[in-house]
Short mmCIF file of C-alpha atoms and ligand atoms in Angstrom, two decimals:
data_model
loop_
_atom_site.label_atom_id
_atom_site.label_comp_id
_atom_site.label_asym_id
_atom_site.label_seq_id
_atom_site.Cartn_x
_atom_site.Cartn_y
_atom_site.Cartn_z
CA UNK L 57 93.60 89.15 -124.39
CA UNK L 58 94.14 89.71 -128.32
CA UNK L 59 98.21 89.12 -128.60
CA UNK L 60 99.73 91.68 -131.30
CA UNK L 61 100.29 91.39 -134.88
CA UNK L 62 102.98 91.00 -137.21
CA UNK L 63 103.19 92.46 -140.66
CA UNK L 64 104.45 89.48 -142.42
CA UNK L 65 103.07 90.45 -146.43
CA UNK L 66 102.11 93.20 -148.20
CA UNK L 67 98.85 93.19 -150.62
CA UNK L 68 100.99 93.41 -153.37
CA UNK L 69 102.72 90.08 -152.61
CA UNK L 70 99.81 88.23 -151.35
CA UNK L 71 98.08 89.28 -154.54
CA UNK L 72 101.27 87.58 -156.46
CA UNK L 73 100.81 84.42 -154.24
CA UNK L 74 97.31 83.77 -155.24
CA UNK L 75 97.37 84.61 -158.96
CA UNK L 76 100.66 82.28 -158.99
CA UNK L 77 98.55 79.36 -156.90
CA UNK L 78 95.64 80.00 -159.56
CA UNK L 79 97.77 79.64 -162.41
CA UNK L 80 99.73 76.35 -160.78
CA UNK L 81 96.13 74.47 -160.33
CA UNK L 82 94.92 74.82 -164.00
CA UNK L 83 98.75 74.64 -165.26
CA UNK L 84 98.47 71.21 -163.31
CA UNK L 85 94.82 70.13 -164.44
CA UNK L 86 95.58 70.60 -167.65
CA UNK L 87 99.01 68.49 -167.74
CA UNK L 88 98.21 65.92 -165.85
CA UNK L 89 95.30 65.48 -168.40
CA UNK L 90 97.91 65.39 -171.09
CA UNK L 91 100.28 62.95 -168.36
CA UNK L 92 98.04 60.02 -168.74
CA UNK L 93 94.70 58.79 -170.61
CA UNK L 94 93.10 58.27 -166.99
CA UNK L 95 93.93 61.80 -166.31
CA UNK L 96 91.96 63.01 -169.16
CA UNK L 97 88.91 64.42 -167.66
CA UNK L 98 90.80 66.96 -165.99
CA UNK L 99 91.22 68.44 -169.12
CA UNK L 100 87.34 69.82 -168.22
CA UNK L 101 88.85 72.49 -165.86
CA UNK L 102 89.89 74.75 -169.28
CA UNK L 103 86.83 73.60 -171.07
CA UNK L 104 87.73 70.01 -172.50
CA UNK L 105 90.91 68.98 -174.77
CA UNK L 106 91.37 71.27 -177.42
CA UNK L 107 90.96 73.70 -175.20
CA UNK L 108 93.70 72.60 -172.80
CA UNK L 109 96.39 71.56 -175.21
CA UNK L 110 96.11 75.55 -176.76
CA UNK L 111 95.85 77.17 -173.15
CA UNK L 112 97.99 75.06 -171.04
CA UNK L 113 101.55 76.71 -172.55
CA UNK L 114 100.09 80.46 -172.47
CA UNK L 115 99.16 79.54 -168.57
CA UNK L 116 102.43 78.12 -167.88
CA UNK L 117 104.04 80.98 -168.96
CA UNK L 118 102.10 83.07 -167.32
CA UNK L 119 102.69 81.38 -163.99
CA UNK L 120 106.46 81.07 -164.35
CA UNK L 121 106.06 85.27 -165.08
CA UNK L 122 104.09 85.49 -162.23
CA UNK L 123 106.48 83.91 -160.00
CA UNK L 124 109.36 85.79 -161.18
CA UNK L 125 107.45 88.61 -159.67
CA UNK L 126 107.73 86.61 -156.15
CA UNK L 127 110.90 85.57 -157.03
CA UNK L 128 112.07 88.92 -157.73
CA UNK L 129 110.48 89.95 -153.87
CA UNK L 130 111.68 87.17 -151.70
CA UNK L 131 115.09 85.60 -153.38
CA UNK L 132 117.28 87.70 -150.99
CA UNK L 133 115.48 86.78 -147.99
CA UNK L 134 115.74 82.95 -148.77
CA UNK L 135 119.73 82.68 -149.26
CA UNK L 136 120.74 79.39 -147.27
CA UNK L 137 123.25 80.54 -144.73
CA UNK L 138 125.51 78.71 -142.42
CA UNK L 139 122.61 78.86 -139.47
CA UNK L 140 120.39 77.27 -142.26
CA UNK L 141 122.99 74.24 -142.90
CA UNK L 142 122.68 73.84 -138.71
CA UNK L 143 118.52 74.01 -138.81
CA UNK L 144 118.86 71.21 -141.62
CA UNK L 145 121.49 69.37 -140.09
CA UNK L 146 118.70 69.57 -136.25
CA UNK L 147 115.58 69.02 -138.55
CA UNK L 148 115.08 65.59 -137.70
CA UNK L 149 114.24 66.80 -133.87
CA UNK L 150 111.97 68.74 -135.20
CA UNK L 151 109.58 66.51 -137.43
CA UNK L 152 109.41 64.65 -133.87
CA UNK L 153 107.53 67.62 -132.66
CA UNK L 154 110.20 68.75 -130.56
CA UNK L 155 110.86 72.88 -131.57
CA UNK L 156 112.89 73.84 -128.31
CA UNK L 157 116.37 72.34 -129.78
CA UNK L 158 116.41 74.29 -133.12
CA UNK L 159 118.50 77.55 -133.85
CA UNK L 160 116.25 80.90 -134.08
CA UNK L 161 115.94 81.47 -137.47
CA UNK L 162 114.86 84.81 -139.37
CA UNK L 163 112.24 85.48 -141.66
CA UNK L 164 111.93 81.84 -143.41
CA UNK L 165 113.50 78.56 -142.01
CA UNK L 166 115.95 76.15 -144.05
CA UNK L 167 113.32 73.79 -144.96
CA UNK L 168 111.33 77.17 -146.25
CA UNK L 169 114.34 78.18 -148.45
CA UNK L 170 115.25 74.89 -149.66
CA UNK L 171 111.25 74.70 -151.03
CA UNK L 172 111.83 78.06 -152.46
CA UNK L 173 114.59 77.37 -154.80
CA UNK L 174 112.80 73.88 -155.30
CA UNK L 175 110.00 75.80 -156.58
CA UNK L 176 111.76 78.57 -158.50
CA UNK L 177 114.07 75.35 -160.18
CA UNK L 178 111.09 73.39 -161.23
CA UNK L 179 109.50 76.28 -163.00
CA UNK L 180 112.62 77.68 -164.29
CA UNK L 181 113.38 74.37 -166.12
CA UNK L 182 109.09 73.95 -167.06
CA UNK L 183 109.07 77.09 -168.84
CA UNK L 184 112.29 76.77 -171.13
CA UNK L 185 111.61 72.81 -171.59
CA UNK L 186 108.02 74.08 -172.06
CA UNK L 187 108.78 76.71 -175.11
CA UNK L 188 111.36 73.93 -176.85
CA UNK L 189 108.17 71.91 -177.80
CA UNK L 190 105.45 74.38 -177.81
CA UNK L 191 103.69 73.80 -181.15
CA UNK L 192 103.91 75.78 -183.67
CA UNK L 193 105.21 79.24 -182.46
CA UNK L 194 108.97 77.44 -181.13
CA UNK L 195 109.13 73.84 -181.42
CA UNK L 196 109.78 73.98 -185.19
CA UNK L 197 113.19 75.87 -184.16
CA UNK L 198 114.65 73.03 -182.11
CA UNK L 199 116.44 69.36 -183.37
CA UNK L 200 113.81 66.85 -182.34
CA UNK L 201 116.65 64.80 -179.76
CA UNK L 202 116.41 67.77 -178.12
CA UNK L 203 112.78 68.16 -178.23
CA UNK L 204 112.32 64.84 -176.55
CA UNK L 205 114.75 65.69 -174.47
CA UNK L 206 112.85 68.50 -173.23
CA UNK L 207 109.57 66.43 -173.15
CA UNK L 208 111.32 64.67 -170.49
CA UNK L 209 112.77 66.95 -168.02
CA UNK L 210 109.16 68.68 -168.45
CA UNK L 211 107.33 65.80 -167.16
CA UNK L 212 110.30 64.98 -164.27
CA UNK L 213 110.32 68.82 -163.27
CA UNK L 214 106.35 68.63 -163.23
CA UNK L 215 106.31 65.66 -161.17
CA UNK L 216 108.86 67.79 -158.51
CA UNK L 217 106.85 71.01 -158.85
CA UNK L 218 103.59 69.05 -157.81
CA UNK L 219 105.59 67.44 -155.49
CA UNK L 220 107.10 70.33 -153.49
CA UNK L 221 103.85 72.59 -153.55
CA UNK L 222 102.48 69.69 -151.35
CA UNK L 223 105.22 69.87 -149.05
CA UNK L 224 104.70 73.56 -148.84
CA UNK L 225 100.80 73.52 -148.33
CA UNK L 226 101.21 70.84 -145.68
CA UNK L 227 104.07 72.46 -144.16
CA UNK L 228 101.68 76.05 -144.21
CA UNK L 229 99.16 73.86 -142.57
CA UNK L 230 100.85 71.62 -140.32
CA UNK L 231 102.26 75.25 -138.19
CA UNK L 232 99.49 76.51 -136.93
CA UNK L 233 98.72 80.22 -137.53
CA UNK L 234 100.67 80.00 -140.50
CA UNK L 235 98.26 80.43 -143.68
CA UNK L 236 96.87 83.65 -142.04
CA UNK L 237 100.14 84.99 -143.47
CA UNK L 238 99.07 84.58 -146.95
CA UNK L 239 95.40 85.56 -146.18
CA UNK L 240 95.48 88.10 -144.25
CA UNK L 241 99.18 89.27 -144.34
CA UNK L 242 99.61 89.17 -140.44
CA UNK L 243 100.66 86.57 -138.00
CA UNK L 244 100.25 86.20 -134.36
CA UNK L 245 103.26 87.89 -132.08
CA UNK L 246 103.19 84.64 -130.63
CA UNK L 247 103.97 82.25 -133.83
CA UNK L 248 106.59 84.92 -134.99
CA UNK L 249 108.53 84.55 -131.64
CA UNK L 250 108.23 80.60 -131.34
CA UNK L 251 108.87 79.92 -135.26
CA UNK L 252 111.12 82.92 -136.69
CA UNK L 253 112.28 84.51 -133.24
CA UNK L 254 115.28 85.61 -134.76
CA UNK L 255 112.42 87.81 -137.60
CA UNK L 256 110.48 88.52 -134.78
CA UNK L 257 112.88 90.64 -132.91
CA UNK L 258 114.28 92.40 -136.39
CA UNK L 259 110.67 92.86 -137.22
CA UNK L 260 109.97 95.01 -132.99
CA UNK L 261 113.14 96.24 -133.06
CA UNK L 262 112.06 98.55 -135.99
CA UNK L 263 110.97 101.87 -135.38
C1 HEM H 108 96.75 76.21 -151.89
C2 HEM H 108 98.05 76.28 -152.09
C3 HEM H 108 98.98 77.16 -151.27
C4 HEM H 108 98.89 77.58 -149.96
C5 HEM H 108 97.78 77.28 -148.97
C6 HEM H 108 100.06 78.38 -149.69
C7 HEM H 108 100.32 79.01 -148.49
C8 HEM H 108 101.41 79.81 -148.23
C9 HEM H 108 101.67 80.47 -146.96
C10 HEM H 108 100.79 80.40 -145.74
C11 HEM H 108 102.83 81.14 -147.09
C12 HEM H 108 103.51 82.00 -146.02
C13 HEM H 108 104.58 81.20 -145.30
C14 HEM H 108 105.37 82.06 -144.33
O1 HEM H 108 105.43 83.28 -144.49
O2 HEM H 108 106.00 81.50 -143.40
C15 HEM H 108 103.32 80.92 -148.43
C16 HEM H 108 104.48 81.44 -148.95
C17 HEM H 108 104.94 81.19 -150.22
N1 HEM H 108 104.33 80.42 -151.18
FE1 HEM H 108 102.61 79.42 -151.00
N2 HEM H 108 100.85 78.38 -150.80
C18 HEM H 108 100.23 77.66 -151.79
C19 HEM H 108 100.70 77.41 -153.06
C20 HEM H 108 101.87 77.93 -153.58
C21 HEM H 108 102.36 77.68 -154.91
C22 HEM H 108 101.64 76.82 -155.95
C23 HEM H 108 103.54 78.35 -155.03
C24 HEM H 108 104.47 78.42 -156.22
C25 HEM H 108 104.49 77.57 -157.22
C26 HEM H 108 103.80 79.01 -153.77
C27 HEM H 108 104.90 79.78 -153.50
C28 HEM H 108 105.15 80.43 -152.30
C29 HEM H 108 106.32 81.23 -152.03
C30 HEM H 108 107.47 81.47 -153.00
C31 HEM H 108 106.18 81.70 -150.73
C32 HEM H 108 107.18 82.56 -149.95
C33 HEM H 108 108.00 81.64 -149.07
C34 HEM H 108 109.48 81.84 -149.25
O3 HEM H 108 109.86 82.85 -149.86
O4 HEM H 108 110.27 80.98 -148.79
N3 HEM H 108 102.77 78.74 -152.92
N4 HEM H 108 102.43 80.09 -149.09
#
């Protein structure tokens, strides 16, 4: 028998997902062809070098408006709480496969939230590291310690951006029935009452 579905996203939001996952992958072609001269041929994604090094900030800014928009959406529902500080505190049980001992959780779980404001930190510090040096519409209206300053944290928060987006993909793949959230917007009855039961019976209780 076909168990019941879940709303979990609307098109609106999965629509925001994608473009901001679009955006990320040639955002992250195009700077890691910038990161290192073995890198380079990644630059081919936007059409070789010259190409890159003029599209790369216009894309980056585009993502980090793009997941404002997401931002803007989900912030409210990913506020760590003192049930989150438990989850964290019982995670280790957990990456041993072992789901029984962990506290119901709503709508995302700590390690979700924590990801989240990873994410949103990363690009928050990208984009306004990103516009001190971007040649020639701002760079020319910062000190140039403070440029290469910015270079810096720009690479370091690139490095963590990269780094949590594969924690979140594997983490979307690693609990089953999970990416049909972002595809199709629904999730199995099932997954919402073993992973977010505390979600799952906000999400029936409603009229
Ligand atoms: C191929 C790459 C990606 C896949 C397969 C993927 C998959 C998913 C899935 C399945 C969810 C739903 C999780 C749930 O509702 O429990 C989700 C949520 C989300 N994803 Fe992705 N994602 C990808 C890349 C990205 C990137 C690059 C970003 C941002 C830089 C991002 C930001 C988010 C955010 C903010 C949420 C909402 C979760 C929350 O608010 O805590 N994703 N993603």
């Amino acid at each position: 028998m076909k168990t019941p579905e879940l709303q979990r996203y609307r098109d609106a939001e999965r629509m925001n997902h994608w473009l901001v996952v679009l955006l990320f992958a040639l955002a992250a072609l195009s700077g890691l062809a910038f990161f290192h001269p073995s890198l380079y041929f990644l630059s081919a994604a936007l059409g070789g070098g010259v190409w890159a090094r003029i599209l790369h900030p216009f894309i980056g800014a585009a993502m980090f408006c793009s997941f404002l928009g997401l931002f803007v959406r989900l912030w409210r529902e990913n506020v760590v709480n003192a049930a989150d500080r438990e989850w964290l505190r019982r995670s280790p049980v957990l990456l041993q496969g072992d789901k029984a001992v962990m506290p119901p959780v709503g709508k995302y779980n700590a390690g979700q939230k924590v990801v989240f404001w990873l994410l949103a930190a990363c690009l928050l510090t990208l984009f306004v590291t990103g516009v001190m040096f971007w040649q020639p519409w701002f760079a020319n209206a910062f000190p140039i310690a403070l440029r290469r300053v910015a270079v810096l944290l720009h690479a370091v928060a690139a490095v963590g951006l990269i780094l949590t987006v594969i924690v979140h993909v594997y983490a979307a793949i690693w609990v089953k029935g999970t990416l049909r959230a972002m595809t199709r917007g629904t999730v199995s009855a099932t997954w919402a009452r073993q992973n977010h039961a505390q979600w799952y019976q906000e999400t029936t209780r409603k009229p």
